[in-house]
PDB file of C-alpha atoms in Angstrom:
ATOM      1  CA  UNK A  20    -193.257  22.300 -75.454  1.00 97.00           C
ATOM      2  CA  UNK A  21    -197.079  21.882 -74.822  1.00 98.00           C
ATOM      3  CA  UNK A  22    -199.025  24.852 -75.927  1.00 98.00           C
ATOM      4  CA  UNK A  23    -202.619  25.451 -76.182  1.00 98.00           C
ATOM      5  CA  UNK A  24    -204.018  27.990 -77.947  1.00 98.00           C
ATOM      6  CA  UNK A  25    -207.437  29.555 -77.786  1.00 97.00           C
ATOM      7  CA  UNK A  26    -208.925  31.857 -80.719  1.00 98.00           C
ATOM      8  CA  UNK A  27    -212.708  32.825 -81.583  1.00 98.00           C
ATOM      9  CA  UNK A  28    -213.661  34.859 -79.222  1.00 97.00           C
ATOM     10  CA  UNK A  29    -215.195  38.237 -79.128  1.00 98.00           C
ATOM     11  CA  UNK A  30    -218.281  40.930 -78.726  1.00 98.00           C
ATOM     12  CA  UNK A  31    -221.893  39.338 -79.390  1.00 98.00           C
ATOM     13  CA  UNK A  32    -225.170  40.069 -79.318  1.00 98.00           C
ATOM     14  CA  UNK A  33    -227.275  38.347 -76.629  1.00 98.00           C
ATOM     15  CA  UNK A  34    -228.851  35.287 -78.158  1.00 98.00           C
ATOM     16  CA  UNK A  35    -225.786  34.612 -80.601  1.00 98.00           C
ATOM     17  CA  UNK A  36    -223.521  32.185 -81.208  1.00 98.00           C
ATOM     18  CA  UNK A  37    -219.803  31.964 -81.354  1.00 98.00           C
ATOM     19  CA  UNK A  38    -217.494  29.030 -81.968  1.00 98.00           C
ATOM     20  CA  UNK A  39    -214.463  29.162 -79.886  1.00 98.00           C
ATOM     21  CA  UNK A  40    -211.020  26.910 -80.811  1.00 98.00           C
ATOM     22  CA  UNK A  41    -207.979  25.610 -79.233  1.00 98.00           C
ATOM     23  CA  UNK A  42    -205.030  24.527 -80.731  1.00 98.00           C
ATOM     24  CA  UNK A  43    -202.814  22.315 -79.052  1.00 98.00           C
ATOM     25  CA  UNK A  44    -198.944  21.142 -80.225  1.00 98.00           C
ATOM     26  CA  UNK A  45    -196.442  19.342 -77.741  1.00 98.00           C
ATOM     27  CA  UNK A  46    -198.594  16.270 -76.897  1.00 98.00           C
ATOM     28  CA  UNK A  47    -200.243  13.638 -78.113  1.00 98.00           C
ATOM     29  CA  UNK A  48    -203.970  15.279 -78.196  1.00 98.00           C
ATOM     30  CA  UNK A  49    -206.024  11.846 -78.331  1.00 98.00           C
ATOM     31  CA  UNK A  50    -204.644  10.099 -75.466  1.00 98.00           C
ATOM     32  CA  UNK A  51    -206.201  13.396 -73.055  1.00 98.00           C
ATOM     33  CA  UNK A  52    -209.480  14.006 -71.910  1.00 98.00           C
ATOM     34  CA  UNK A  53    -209.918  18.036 -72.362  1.00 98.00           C
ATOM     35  CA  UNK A  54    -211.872  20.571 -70.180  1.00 98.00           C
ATOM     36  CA  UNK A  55    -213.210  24.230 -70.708  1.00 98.00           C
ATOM     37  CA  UNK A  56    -212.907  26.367 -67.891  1.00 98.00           C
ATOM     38  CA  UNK A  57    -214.254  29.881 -67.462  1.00 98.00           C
ATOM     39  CA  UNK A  58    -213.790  33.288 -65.448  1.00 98.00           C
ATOM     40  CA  UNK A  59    -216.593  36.046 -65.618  1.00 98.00           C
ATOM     41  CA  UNK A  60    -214.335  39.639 -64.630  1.00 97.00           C
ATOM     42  CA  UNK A  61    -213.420  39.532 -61.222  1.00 96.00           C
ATOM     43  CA  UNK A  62    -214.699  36.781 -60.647  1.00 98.00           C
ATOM     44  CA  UNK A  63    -213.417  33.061 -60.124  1.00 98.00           C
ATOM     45  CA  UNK A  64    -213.343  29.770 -61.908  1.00 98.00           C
ATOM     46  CA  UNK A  65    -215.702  27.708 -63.173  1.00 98.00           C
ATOM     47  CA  UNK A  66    -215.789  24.433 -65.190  1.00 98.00           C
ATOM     48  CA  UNK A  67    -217.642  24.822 -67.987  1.00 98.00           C
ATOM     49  CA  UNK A  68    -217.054  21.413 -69.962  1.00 98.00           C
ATOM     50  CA  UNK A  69    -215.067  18.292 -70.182  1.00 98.00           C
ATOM     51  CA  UNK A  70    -214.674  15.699 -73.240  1.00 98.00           C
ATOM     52  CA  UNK A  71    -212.878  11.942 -73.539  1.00 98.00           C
ATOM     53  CA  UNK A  72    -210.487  11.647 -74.909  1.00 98.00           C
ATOM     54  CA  UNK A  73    -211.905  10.229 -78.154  1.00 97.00           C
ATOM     55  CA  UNK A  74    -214.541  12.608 -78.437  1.00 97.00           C
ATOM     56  CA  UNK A  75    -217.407   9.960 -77.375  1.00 97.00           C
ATOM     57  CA  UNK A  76    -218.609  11.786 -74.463  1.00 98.00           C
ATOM     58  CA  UNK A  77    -218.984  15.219 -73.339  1.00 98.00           C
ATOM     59  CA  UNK A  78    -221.028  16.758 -70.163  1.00 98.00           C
ATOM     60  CA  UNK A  79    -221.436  20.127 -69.200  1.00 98.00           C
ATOM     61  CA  UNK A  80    -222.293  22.500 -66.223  1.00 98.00           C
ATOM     62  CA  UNK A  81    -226.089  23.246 -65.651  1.00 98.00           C
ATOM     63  CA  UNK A  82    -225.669  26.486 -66.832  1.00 98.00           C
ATOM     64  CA  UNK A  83    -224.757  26.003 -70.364  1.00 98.00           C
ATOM     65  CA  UNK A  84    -226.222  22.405 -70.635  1.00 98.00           C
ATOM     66  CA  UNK A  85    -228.619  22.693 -74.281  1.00 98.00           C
ATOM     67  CA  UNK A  86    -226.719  25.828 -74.832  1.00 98.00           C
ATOM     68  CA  UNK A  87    -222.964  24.601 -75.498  1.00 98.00           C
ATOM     69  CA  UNK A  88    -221.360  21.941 -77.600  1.00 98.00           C
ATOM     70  CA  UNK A  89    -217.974  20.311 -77.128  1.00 98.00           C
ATOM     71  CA  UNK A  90    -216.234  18.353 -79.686  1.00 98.00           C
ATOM     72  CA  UNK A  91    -212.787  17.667 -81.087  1.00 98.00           C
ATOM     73  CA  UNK A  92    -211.156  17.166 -84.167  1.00 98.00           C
ATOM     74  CA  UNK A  93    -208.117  14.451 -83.005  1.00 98.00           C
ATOM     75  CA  UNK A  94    -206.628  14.871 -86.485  1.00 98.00           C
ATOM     76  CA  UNK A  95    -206.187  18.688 -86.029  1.00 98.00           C
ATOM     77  CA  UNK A  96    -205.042  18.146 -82.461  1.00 98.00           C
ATOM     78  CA  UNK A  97    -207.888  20.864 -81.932  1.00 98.00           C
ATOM     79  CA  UNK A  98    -210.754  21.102 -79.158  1.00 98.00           C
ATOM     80  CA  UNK A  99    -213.936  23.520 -79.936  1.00 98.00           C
ATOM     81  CA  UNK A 100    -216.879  24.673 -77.991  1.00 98.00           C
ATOM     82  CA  UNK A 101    -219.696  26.080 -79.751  1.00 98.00           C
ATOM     83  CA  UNK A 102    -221.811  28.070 -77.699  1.00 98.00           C
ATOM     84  CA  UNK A 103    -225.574  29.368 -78.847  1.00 98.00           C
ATOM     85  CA  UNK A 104    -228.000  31.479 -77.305  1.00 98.00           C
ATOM     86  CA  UNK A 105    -225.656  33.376 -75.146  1.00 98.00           C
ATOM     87  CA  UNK A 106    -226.667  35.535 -72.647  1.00 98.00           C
ATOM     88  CA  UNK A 107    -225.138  38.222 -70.570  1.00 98.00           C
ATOM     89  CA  UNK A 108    -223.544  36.474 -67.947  1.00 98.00           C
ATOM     90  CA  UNK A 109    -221.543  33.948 -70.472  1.00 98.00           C
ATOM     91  CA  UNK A 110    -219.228  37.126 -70.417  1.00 98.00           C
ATOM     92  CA  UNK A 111    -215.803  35.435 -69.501  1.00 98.00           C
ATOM     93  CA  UNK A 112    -212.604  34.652 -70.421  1.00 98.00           C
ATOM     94  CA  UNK A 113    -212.752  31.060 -71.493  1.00 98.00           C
ATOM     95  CA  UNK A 114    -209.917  28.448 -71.039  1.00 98.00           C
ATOM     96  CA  UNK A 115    -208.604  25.431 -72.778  1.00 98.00           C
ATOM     97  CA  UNK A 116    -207.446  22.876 -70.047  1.00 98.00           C
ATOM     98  CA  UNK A 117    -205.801  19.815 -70.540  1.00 98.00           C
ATOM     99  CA  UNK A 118    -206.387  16.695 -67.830  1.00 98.00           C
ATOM    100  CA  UNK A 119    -203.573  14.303 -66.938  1.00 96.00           C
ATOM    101  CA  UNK A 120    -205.587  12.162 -64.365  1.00 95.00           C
ATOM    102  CA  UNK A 121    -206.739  15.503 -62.692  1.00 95.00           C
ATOM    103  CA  UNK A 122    -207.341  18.685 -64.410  1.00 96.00           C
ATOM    104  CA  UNK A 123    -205.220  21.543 -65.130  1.00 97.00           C
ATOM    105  CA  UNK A 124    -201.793  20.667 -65.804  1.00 97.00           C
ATOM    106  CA  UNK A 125    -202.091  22.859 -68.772  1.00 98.00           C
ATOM    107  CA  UNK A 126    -203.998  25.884 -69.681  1.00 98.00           C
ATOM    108  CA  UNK A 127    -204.584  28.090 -72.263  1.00 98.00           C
ATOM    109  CA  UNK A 128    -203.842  31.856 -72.239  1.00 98.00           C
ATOM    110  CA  UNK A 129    -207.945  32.287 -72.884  1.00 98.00           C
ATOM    111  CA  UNK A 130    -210.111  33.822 -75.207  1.00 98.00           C
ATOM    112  CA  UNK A 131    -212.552  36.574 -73.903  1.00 98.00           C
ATOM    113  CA  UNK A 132    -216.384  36.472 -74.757  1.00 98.00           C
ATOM    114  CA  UNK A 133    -218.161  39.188 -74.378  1.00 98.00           C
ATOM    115  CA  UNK A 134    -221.959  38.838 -74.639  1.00 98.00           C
ATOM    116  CA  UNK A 135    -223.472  42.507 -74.968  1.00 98.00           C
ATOM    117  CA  UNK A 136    -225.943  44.765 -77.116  1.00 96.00           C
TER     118      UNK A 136
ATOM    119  CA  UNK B   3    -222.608  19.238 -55.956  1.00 97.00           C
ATOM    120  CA  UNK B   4    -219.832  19.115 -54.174  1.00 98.00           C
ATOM    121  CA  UNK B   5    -219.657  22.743 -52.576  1.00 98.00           C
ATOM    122  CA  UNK B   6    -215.650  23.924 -51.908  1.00 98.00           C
ATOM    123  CA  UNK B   7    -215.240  26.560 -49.361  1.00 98.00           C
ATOM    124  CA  UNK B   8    -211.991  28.141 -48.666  1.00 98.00           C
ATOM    125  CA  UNK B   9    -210.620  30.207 -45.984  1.00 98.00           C
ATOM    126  CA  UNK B  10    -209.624  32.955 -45.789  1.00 98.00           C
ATOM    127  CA  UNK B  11    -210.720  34.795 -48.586  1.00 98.00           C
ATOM    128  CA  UNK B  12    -207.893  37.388 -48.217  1.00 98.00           C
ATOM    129  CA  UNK B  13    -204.858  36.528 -46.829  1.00 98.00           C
ATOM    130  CA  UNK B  14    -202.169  39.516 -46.060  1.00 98.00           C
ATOM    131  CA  UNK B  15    -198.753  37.671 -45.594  1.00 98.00           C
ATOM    132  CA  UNK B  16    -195.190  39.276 -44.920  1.00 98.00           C
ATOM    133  CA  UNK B  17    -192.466  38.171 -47.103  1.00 98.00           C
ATOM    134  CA  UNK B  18    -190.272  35.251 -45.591  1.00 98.00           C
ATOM    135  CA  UNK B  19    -193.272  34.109 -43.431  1.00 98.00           C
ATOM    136  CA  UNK B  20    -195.284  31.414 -43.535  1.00 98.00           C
ATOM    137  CA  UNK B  21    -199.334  31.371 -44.894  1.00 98.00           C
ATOM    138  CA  UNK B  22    -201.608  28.574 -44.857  1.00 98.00           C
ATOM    139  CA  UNK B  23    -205.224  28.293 -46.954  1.00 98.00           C
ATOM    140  CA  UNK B  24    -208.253  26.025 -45.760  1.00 98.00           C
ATOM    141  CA  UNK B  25    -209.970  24.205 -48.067  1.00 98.00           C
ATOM    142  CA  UNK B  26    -212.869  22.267 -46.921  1.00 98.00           C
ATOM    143  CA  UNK B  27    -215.427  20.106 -48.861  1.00 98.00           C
ATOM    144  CA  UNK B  28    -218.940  19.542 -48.706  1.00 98.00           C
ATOM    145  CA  UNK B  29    -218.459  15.803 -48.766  1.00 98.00           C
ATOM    146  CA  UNK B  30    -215.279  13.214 -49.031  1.00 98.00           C
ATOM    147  CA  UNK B  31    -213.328  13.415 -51.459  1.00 98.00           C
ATOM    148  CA  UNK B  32    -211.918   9.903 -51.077  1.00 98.00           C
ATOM    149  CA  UNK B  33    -212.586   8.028 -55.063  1.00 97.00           C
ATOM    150  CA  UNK B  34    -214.160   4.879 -55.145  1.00 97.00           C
ATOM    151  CA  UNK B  35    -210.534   4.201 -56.500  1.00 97.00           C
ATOM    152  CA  UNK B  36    -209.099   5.136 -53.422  1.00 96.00           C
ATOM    153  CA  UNK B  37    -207.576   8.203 -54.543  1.00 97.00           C
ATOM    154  CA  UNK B  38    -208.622  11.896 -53.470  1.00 98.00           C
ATOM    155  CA  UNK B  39    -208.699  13.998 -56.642  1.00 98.00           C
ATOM    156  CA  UNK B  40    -208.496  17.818 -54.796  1.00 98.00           C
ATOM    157  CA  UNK B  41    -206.000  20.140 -56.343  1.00 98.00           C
ATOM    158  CA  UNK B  42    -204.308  23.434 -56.200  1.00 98.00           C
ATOM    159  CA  UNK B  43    -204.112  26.774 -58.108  1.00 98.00           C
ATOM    160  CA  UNK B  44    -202.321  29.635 -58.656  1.00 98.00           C
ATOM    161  CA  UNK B  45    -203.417  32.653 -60.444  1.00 98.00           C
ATOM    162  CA  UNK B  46    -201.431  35.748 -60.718  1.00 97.00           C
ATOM    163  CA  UNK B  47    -202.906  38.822 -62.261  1.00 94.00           C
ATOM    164  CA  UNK B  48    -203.952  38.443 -65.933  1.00 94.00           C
ATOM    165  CA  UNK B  49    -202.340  35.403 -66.252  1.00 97.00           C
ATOM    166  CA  UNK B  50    -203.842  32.037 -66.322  1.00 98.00           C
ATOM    167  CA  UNK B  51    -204.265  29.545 -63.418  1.00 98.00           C
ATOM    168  CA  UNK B  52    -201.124  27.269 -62.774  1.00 98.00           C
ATOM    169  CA  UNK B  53    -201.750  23.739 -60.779  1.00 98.00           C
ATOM    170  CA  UNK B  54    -199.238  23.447 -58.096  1.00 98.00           C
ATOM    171  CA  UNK B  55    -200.609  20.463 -56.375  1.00 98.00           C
ATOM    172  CA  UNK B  56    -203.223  17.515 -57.078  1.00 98.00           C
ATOM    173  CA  UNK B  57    -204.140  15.021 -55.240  1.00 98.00           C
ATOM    174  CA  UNK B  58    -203.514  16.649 -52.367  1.00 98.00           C
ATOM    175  CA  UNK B  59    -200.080  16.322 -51.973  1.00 98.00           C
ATOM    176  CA  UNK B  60    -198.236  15.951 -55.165  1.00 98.00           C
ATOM    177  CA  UNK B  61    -196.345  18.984 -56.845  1.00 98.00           C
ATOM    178  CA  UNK B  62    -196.715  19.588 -60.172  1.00 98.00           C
ATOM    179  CA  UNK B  63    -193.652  20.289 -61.959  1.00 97.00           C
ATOM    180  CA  UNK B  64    -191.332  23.108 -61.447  1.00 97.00           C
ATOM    181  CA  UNK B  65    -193.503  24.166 -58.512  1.00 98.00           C
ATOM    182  CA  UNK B  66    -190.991  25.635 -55.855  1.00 97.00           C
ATOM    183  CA  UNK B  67    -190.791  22.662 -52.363  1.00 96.00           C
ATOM    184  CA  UNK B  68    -191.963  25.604 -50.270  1.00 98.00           C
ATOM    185  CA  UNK B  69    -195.407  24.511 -51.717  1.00 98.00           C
ATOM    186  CA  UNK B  70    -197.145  21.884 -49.826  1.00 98.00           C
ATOM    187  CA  UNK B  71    -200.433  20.493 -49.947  1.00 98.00           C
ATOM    188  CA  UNK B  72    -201.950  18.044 -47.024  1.00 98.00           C
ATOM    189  CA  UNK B  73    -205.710  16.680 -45.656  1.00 98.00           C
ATOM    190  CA  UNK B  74    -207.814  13.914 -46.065  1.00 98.00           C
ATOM    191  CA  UNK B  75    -211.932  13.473 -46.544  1.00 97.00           C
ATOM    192  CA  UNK B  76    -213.094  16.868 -46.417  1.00 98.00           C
ATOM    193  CA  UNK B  77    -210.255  18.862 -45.166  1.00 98.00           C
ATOM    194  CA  UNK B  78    -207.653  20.246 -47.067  1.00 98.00           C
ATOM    195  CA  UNK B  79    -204.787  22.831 -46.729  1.00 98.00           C
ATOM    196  CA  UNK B  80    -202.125  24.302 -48.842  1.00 98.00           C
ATOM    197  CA  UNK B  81    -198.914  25.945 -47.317  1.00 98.00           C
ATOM    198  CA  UNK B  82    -196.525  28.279 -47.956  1.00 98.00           C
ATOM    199  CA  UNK B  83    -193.375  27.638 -45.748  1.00 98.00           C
ATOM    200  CA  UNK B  84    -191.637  30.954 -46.664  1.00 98.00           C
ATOM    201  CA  UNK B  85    -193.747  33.757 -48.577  1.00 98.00           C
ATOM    202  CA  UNK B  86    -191.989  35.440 -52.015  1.00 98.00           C
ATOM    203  CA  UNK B  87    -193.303  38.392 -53.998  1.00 97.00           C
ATOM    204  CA  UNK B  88    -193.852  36.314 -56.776  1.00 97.00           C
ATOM    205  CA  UNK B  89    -196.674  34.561 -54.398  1.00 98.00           C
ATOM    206  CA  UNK B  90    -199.358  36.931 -54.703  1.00 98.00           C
ATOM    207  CA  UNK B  91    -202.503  36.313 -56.783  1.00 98.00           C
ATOM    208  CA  UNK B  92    -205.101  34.218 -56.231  1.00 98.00           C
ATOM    209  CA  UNK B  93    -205.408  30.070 -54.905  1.00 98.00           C
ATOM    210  CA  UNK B  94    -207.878  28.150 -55.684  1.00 98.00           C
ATOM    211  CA  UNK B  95    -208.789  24.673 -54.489  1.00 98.00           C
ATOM    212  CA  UNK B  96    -210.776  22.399 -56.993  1.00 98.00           C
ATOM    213  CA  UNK B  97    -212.189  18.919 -56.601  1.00 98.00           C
ATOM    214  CA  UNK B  98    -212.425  16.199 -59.480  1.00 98.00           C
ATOM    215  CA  UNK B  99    -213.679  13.318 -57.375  1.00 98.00           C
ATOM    216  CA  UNK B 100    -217.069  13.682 -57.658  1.00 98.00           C
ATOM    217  CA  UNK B 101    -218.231  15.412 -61.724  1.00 97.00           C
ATOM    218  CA  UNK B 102    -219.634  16.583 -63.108  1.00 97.00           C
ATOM    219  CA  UNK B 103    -219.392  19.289 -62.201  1.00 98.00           C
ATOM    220  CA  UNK B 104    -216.271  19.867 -61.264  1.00 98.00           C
ATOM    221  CA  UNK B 105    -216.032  22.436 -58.483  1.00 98.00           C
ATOM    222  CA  UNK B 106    -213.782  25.004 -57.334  1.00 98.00           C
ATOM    223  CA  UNK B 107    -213.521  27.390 -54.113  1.00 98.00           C
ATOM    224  CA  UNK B 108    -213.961  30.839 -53.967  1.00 98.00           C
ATOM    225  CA  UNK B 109    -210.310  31.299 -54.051  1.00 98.00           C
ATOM    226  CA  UNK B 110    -208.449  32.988 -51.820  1.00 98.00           C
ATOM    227  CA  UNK B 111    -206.259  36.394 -52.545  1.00 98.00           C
ATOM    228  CA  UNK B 112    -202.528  35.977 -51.165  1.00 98.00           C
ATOM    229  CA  UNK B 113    -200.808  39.575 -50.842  1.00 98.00           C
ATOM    230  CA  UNK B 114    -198.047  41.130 -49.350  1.00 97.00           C
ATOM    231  CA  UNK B 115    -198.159  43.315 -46.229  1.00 95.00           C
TER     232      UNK B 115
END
């Protein structure tokens, strides 16, 4: 069964970092490229990041571009975005997608980051 | 960017009938690979988004037939052929043809008369 599983979120303070993680089991993890996706409250989606599949190349939404780090770690089937200098409207629930040729056959349950003083 | 614009936004449907969402690009979709990468979502309350259909047409797995997906270019539409409760939420359309970024609509919010 393919599961992926997001942890790390949280409450911070604006300007601070957090590190958020995804675990994945049920697939072969190198052999996708991986996406994050994100959803301020009430509001819709947005794509926040994609990576290859060997962790060679990652690009990001204008927004968080300088900001927000992708990587992987293959050999812990695991997929992280580390995001610095947050601000206020980073506030979102943050997804874990996997792509099969298009995005989204897979998602996470999310992890909620919450950026406030 | 490729701008996504869906209509309607709200979409009040009575069970057993039909609905239909508009999805509508701000340029073709069409790949230089000849594919059209635009896709479909469901979102139910607190739950995460499910893909029903990508490239345009195809159903994702599981996904009940009464799901369709059709267009070409710029013009896109997903149907319901017979509403059920377990329907409502929110759709989204989202394009992966031309990234990044990747762009979705507004969505639009399905519920039951």
């Amino acid at each position: 069964e393919v599961q992926l599983v997001e942890s790390g979120g949280g409450l911070v303070q604006p300007g601070g970092s957090l590190r958020l993680s995804c675990a994945v089991s049920g697939f072969t993890f190198s052999t996708y490229n991986m996406h994050w996706v994100r959803q301020a409250p009430g509001e819709g989606l947005v794509w926040v990041s994609r990576i290859s599949r060997d962790g060679s190349s990652a690009t990001y939404a204008d927004s968080v571009k300088g900001r927000f780090t992708t990587s992987r770690d293959n050999a812990k089937n695991t997929l992280y975005l580390q995001m610095n200098t947050l601000r206020a409207e980073d506030t979102a629930v943050y997804y874990c997608v996997r792509d099969d040729g298009s995005p989204g056959d897979y998602w996470g349950q999310g992890s909620l980051v919450t950026v406030s003083s | 960017d490729v701008v996504m614009t869906q209509s309607p936004l709200s979409l009040p449907v009575t069970l057993g009938q039909p609905a239909s969402i508009s999805c509508r690009s701000s340029q073709s979709l069409v790949h230089s690979n000849g594919n059209t990468y635009l896709s479909w979502f469901h979102q139910r309350p607190g739950q995460s988004p499910r893909r029903l259909i990508y490239k345009v047409s195809n159903r994702d797995s599981g996904v009940p037939d009464r799901f369709s997906g059709s267009g070409s270019g710029t013009d896109f539409t997903l149907k319901i052929s017979r509403v059920e409760a377990e329907d409502v939420g929110v759709y989204y359309c989202m394009q992966s043809t031309h990234w990044p970024p990747y762009t979705f609509g507004q969505g639009t919010k399905l519920e039951i008369k």
